[in-house]
mmCIF file of C-alpha atoms and ligand atoms in Angstrom:
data_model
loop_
_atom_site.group_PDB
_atom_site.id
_atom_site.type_symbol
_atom_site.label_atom_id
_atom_site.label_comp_id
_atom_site.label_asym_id
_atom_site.label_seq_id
_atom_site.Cartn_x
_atom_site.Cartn_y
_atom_site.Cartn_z
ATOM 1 C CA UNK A 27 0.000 0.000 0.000
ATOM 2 C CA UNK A 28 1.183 3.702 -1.003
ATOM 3 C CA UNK A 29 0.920 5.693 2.588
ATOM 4 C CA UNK A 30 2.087 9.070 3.702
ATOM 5 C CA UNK A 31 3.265 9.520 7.095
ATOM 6 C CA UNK A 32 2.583 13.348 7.899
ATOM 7 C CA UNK A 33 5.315 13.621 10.608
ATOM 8 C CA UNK A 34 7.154 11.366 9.325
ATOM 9 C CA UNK A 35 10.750 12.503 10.970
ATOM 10 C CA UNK A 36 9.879 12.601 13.986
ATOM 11 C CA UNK A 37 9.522 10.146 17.247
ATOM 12 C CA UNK A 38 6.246 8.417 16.659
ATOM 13 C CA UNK A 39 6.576 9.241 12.851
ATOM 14 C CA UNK A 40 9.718 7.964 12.134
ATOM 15 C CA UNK A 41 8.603 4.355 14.179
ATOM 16 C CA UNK A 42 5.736 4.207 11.806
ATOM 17 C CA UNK A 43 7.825 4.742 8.665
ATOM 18 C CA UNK A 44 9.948 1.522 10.289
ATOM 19 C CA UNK A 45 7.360 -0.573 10.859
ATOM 20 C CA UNK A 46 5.257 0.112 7.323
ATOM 21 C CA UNK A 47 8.620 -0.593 5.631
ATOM 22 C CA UNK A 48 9.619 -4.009 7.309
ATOM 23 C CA UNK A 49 5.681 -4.817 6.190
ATOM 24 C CA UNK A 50 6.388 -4.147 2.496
ATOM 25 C CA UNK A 51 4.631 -1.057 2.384
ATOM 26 C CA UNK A 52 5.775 2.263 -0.016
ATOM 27 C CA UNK A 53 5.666 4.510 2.493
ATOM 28 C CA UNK A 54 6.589 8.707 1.976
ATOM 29 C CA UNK A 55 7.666 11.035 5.097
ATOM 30 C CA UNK A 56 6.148 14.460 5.227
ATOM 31 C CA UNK A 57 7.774 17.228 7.009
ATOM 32 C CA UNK A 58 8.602 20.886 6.775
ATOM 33 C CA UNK A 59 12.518 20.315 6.609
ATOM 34 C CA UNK A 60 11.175 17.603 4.047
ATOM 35 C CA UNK A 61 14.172 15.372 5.325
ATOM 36 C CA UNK A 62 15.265 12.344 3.734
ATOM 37 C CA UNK A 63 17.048 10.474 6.135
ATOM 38 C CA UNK A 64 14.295 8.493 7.337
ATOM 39 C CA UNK A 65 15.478 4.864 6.662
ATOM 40 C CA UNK A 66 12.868 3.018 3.544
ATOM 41 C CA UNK A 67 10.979 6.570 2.891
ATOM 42 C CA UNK A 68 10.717 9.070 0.752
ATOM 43 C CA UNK A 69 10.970 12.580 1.776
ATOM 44 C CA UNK A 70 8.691 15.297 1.181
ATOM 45 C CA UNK A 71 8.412 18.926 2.242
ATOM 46 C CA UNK A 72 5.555 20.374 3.449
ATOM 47 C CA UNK A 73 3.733 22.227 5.876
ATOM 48 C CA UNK A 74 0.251 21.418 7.377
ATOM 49 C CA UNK A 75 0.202 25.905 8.935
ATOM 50 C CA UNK A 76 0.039 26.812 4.967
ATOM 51 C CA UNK A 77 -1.174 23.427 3.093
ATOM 52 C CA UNK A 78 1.785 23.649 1.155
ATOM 53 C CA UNK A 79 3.695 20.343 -0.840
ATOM 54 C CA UNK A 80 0.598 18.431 0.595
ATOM 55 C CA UNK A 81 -1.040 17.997 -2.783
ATOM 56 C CA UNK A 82 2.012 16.812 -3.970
ATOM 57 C CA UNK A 83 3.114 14.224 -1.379
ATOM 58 C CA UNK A 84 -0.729 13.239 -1.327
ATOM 59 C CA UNK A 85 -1.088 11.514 -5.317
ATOM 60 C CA UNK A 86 -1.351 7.971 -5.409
ATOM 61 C CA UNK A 87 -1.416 7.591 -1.757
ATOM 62 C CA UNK A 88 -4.142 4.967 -0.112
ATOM 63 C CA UNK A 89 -3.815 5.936 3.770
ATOM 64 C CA UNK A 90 -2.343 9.050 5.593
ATOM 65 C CA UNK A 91 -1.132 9.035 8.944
ATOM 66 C CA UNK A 92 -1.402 12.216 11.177
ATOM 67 C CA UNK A 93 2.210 11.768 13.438
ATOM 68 C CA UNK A 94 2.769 15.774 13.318
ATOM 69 C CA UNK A 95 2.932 17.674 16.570
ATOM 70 C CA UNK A 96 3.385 21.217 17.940
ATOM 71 C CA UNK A 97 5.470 22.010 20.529
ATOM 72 C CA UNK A 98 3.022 24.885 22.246
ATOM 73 C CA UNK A 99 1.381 24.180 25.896
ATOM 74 C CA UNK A 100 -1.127 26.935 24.744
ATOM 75 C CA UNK A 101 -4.416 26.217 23.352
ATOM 76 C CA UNK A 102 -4.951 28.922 21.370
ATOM 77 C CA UNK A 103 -1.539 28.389 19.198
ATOM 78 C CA UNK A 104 -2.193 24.658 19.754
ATOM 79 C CA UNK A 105 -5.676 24.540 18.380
ATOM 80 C CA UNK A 106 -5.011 26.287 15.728
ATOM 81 C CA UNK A 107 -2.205 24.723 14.811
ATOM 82 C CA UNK A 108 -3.570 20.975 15.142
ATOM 83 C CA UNK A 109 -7.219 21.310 13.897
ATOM 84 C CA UNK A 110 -6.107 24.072 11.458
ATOM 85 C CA UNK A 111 -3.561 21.220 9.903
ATOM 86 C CA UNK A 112 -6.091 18.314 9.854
ATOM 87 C CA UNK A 113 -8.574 20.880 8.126
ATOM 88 C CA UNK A 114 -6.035 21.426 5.569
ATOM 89 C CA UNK A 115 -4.651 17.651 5.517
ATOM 90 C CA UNK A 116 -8.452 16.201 5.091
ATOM 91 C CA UNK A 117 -8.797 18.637 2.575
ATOM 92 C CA UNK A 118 -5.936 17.425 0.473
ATOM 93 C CA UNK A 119 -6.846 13.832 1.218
ATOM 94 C CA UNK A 120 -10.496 13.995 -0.111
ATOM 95 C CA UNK A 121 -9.293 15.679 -3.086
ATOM 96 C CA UNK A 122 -6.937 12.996 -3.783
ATOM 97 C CA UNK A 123 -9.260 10.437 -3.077
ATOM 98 C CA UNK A 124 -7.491 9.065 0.137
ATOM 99 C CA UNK A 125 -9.220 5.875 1.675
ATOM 100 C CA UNK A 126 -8.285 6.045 5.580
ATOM 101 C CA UNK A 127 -6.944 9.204 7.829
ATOM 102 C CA UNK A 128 -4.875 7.544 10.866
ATOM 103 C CA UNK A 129 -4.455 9.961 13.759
ATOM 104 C CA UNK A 130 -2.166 9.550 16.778
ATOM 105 C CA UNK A 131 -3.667 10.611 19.620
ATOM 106 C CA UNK A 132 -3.094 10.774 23.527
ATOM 107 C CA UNK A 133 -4.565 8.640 25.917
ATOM 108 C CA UNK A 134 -7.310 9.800 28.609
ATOM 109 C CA UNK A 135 -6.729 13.306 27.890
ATOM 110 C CA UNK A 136 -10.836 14.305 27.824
ATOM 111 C CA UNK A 137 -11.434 17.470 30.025
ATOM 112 C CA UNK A 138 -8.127 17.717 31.236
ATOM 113 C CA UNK A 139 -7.715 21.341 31.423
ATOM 114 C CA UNK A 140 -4.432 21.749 29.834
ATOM 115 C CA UNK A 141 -4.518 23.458 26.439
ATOM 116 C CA UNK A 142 -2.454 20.977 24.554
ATOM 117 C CA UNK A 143 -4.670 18.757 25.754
ATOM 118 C CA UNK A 144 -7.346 20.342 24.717
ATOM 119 C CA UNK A 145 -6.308 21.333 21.749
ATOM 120 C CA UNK A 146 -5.774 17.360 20.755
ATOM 121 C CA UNK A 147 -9.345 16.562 21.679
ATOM 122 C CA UNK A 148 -10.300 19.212 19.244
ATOM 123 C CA UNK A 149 -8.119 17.373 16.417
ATOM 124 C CA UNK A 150 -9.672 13.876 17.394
ATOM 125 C CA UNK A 151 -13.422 16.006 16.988
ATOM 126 C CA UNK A 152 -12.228 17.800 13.645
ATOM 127 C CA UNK A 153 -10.991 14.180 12.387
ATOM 128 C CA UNK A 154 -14.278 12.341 13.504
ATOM 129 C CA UNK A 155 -16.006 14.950 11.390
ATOM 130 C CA UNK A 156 -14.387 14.868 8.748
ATOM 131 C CA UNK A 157 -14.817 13.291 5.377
ATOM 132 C CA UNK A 158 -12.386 10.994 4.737
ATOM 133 C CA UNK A 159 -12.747 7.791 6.981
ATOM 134 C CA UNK A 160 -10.584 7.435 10.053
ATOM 135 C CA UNK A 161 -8.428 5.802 12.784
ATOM 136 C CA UNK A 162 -7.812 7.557 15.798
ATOM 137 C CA UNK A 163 -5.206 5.563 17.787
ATOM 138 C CA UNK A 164 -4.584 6.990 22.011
ATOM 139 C CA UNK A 165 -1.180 6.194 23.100
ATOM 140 C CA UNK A 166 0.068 7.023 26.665
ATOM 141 C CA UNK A 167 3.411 9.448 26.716
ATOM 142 C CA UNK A 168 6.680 7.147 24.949
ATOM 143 C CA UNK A 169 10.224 6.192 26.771
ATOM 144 C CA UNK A 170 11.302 9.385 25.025
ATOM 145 C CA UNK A 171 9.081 11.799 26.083
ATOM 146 C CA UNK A 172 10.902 12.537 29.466
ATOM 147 C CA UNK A 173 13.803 12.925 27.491
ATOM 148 C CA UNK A 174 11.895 14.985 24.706
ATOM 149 C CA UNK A 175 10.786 17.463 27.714
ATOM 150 C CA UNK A 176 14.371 17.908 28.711
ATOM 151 C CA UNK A 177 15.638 18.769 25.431
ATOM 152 C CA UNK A 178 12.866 21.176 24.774
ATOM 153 C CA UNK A 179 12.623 22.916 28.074
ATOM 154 C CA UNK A 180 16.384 23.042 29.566
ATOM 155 C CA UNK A 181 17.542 26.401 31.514
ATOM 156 C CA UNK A 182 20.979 26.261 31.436
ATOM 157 C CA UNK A 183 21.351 23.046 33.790
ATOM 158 C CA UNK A 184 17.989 23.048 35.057
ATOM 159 C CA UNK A 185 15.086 20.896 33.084
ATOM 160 C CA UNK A 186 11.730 21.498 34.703
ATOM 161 C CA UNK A 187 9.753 18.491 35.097
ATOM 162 C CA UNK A 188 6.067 18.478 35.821
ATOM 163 C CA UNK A 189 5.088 15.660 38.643
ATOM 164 C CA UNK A 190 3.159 12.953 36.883
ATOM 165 C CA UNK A 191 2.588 9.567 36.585
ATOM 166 C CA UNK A 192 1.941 7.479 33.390
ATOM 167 C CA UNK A 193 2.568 4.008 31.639
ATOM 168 C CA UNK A 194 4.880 4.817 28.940
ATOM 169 C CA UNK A 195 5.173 2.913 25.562
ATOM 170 C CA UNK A 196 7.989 2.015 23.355
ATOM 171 C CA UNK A 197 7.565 4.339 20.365
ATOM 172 C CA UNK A 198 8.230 1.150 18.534
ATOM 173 C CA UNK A 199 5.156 -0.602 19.150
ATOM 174 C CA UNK A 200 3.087 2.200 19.045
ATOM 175 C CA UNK A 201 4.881 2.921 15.471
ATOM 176 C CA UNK A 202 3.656 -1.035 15.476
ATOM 177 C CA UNK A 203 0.329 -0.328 16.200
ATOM 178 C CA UNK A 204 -0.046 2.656 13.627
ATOM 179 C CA UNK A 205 0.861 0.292 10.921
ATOM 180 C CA UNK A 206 -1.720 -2.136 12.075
ATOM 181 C CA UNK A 207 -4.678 0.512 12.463
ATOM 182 C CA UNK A 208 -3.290 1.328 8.207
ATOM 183 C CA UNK A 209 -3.680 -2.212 7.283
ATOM 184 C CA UNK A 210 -7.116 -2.855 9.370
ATOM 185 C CA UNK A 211 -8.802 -0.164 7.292
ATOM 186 C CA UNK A 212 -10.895 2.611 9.212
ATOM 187 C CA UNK A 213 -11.999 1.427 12.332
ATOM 188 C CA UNK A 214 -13.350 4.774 14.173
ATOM 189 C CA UNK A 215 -11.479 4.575 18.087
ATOM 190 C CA UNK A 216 -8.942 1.797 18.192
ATOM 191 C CA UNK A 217 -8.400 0.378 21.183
ATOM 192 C CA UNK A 218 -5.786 2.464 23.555
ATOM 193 C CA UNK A 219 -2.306 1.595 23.538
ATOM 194 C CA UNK A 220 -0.027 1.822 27.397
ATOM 195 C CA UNK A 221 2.998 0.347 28.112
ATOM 196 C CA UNK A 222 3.275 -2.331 31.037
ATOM 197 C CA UNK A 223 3.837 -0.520 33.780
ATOM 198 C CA UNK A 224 3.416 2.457 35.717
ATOM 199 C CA UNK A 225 6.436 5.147 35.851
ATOM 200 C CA UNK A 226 6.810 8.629 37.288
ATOM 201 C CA UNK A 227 8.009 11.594 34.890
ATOM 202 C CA UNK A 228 10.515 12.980 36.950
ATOM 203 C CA UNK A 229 12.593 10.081 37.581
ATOM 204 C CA UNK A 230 12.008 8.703 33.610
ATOM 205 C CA UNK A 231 13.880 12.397 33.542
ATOM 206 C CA UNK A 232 16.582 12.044 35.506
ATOM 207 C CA UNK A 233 17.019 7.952 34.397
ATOM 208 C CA UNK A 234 17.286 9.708 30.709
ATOM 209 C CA UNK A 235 20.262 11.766 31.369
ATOM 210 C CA UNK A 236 22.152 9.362 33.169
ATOM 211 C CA UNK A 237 21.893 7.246 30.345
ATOM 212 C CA UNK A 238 22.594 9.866 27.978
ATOM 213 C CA UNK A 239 26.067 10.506 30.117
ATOM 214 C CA UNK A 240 24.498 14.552 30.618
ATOM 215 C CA UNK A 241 25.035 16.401 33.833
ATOM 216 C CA UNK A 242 21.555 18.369 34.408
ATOM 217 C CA UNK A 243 19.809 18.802 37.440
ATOM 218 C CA UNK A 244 16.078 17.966 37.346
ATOM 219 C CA UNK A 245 14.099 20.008 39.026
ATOM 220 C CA UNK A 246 10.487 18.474 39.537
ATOM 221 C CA UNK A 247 7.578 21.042 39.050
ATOM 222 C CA UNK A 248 4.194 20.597 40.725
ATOM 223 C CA UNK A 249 1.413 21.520 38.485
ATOM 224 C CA UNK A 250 -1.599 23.231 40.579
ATOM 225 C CA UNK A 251 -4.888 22.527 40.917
ATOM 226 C CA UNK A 252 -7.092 20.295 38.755
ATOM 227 C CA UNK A 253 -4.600 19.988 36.123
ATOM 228 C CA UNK A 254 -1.795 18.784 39.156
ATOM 229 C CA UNK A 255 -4.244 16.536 40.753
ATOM 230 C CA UNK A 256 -4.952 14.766 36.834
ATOM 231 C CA UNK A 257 -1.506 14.441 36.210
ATOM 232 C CA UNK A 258 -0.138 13.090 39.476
ATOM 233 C CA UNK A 259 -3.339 10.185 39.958
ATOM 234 C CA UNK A 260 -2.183 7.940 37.460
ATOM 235 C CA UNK A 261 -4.852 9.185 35.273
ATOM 236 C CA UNK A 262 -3.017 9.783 31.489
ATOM 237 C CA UNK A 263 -1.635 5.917 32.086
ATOM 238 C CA UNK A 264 -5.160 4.764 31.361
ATOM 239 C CA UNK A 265 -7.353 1.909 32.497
ATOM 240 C CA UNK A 266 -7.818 -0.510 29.586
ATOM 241 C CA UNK A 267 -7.066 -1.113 25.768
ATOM 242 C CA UNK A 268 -3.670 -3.151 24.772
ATOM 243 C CA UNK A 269 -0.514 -3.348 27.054
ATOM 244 C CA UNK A 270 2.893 -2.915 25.710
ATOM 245 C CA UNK A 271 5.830 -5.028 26.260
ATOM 246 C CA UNK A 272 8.928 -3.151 26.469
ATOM 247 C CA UNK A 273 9.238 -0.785 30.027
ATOM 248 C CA UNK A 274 11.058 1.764 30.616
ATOM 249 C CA UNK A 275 13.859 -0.009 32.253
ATOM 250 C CA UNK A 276 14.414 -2.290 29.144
ATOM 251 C CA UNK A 277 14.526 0.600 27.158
ATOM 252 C CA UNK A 278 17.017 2.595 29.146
ATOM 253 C CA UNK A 279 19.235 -0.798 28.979
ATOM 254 C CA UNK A 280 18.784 -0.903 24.818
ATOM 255 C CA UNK A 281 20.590 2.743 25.158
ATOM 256 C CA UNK A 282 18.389 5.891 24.836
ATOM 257 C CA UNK A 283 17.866 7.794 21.861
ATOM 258 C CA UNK A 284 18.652 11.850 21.542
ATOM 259 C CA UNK A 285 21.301 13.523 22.510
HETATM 260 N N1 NAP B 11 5.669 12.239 22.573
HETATM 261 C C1 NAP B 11 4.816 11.488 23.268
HETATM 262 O O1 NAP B 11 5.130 10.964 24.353
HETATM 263 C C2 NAP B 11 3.421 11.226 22.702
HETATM 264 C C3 NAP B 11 2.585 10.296 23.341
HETATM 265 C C4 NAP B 11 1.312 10.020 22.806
HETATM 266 C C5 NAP B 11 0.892 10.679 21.652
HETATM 267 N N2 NAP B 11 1.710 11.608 21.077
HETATM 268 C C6 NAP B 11 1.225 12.302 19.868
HETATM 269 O O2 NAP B 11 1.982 11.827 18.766
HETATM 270 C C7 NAP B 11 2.137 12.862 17.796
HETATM 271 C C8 NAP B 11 3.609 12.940 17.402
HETATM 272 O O3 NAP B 11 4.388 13.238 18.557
HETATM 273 P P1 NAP B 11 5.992 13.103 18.505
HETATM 274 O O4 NAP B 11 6.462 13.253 19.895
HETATM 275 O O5 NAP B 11 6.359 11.909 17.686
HETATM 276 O O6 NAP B 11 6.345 14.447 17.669
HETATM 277 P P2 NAP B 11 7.782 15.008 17.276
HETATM 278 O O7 NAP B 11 8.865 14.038 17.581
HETATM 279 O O8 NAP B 11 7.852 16.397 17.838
HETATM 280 O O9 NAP B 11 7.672 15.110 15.670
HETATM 281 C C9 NAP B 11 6.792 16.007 15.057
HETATM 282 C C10 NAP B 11 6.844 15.796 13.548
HETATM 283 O O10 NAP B 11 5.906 16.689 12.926
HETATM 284 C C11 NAP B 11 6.572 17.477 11.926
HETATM 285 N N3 NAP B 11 5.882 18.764 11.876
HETATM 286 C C12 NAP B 11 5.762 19.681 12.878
HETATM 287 N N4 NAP B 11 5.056 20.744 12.441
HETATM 288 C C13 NAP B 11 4.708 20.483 11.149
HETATM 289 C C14 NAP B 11 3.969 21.208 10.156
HETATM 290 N N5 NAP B 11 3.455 22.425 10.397
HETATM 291 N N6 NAP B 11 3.811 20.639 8.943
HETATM 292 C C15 NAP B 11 4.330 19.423 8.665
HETATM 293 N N7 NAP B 11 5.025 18.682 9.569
HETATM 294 C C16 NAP B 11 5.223 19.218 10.788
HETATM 295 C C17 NAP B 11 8.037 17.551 12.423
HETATM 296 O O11 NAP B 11 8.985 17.823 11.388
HETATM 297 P P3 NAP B 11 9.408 19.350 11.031
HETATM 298 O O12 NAP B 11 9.679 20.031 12.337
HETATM 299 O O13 NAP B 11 10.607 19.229 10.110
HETATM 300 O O14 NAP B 11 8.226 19.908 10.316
HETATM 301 C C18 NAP B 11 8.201 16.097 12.907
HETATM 302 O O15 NAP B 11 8.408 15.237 11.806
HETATM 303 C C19 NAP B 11 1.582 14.147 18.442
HETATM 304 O O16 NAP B 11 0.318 14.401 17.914
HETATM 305 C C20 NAP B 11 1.455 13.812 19.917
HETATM 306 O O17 NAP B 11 0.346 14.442 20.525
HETATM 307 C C21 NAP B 11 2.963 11.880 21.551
#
């Protein structure tokens, strides 16, 4: 099957791209820097804030998959940056006469009142009502995203860490899972996807950088109120849907990825 992976150089993107190709598929990776080095893909530039090069990457192609991300905590850039993007992207897709829209989503996010969050139920609404039929695939926060936070938020040697708790996935099985919700055809929600066991943030953090041989003090942050209370009861690991194999600690072992 011809499939674009929108997204396709980065963490969850990239996994996807790795697992279509082992399955045979053609698969093309869609990004602004329209890199080629993703391993079995072919690049393409484009950008989801303009609708540009999507037309282009889009011919020929059977399923899409939504990996793309912005890195904004606020809802109002978030929002319009995620639902403006799938406008655009299901746009392009129903003009090209794309079969199946695959979105990665985040797992028990509904009313949690943090604007990303938010902002990513919005997408999962603006998908749903959409034309072209759909997968929306929840995955709880990968291995990397501890070390994703650091890289992203660092002050000098401090890296802010907000006190939560999850059950965090190897972004290879949910890059895994991705390619199965493509080859299942649209099935509306999939079921979730967590990893096998329960972790807190700030030590995934500090775990990270050890492995990663960096000397950085984190410095864990508690979040207030409802949004605190969400993200420190276990909540975002979710109840049900499909357990993962790998934890963390295997993955720290394997050698993380970054810098
Ligand atoms: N990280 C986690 O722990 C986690 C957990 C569960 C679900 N998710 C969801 O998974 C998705 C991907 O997350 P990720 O962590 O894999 O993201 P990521 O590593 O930050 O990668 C984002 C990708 O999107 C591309 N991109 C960003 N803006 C774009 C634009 N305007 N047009 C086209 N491409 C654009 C980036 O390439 P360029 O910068 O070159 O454009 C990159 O390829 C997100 O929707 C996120 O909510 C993430």
């Amino acid at each position: 099957m011809d499939v674009l992976v929108v997204g396709g150089t980065g963490a969850a993107g990239r996994a996807a791209v790795v697992a279509l190709t082992a399955r045979g598929h053609s698969v093309r990776a869609l990004s602004r820097s329209g890199s080629t080095d993703v391993p079995g893909a072919t690049g393409y530039r484009g950008d989801l804030s303009t609708g540009a090069g999507l037309k282009e990457a889009m011919s020929g192609v059977e399923a899409v998959i939504d990996a793309s991300n912005v890195l904004s905590q606020s809802y109002d850039v978030a929002v319009k940056a995620l639902v403006g993007g799938t406008r655009r992207l299901l746009d392009a897709e129903a003009a090209a006469g794309v079969r199946h829209h695959v979105l990665l989503s985040i797992v028990a996010i509904d009313g949690v009142p943090f604007g990303y969050y938010r902002a990513k139920v919005a997408q999962e609404q603006a998908v749903a009502e959409g034309s072209v039929p759909y997968t929306i695939l929840r995955a709880t926060q990968f291995h990397e995203f501890a070390g994703q936070m650091a890289d992203r938020m660092s002050f000098g040697p401090f890296v802010p860490v907000p006190m939560f708790v999850t059950r965090p996935v190897a972004v290879s099985e949910v890059g895994a899972a991705l390619a199965d919700a493509v080859e299942a055809g649209p099935s509306g929600r999939a079921p979730d996807l967590h990893g096998p066991r329960v972790e807190n943030v700030v030590d995934m953090a500090r775990r990270t950088l050890k492995a990663r041989g960096k000397r950085r003090i984190v410095v864990p942050l508690p979040l207030p109120g409802a949004i605190g209370r969400v993200m420190r009861s276990g909540q975002l690991g979710g109840t049900d849907g499909v357990a993962g194999v790998q934890t963390f600690d295997e993955w720290v072992r394997r050698g993380t990825d970054g810098a």
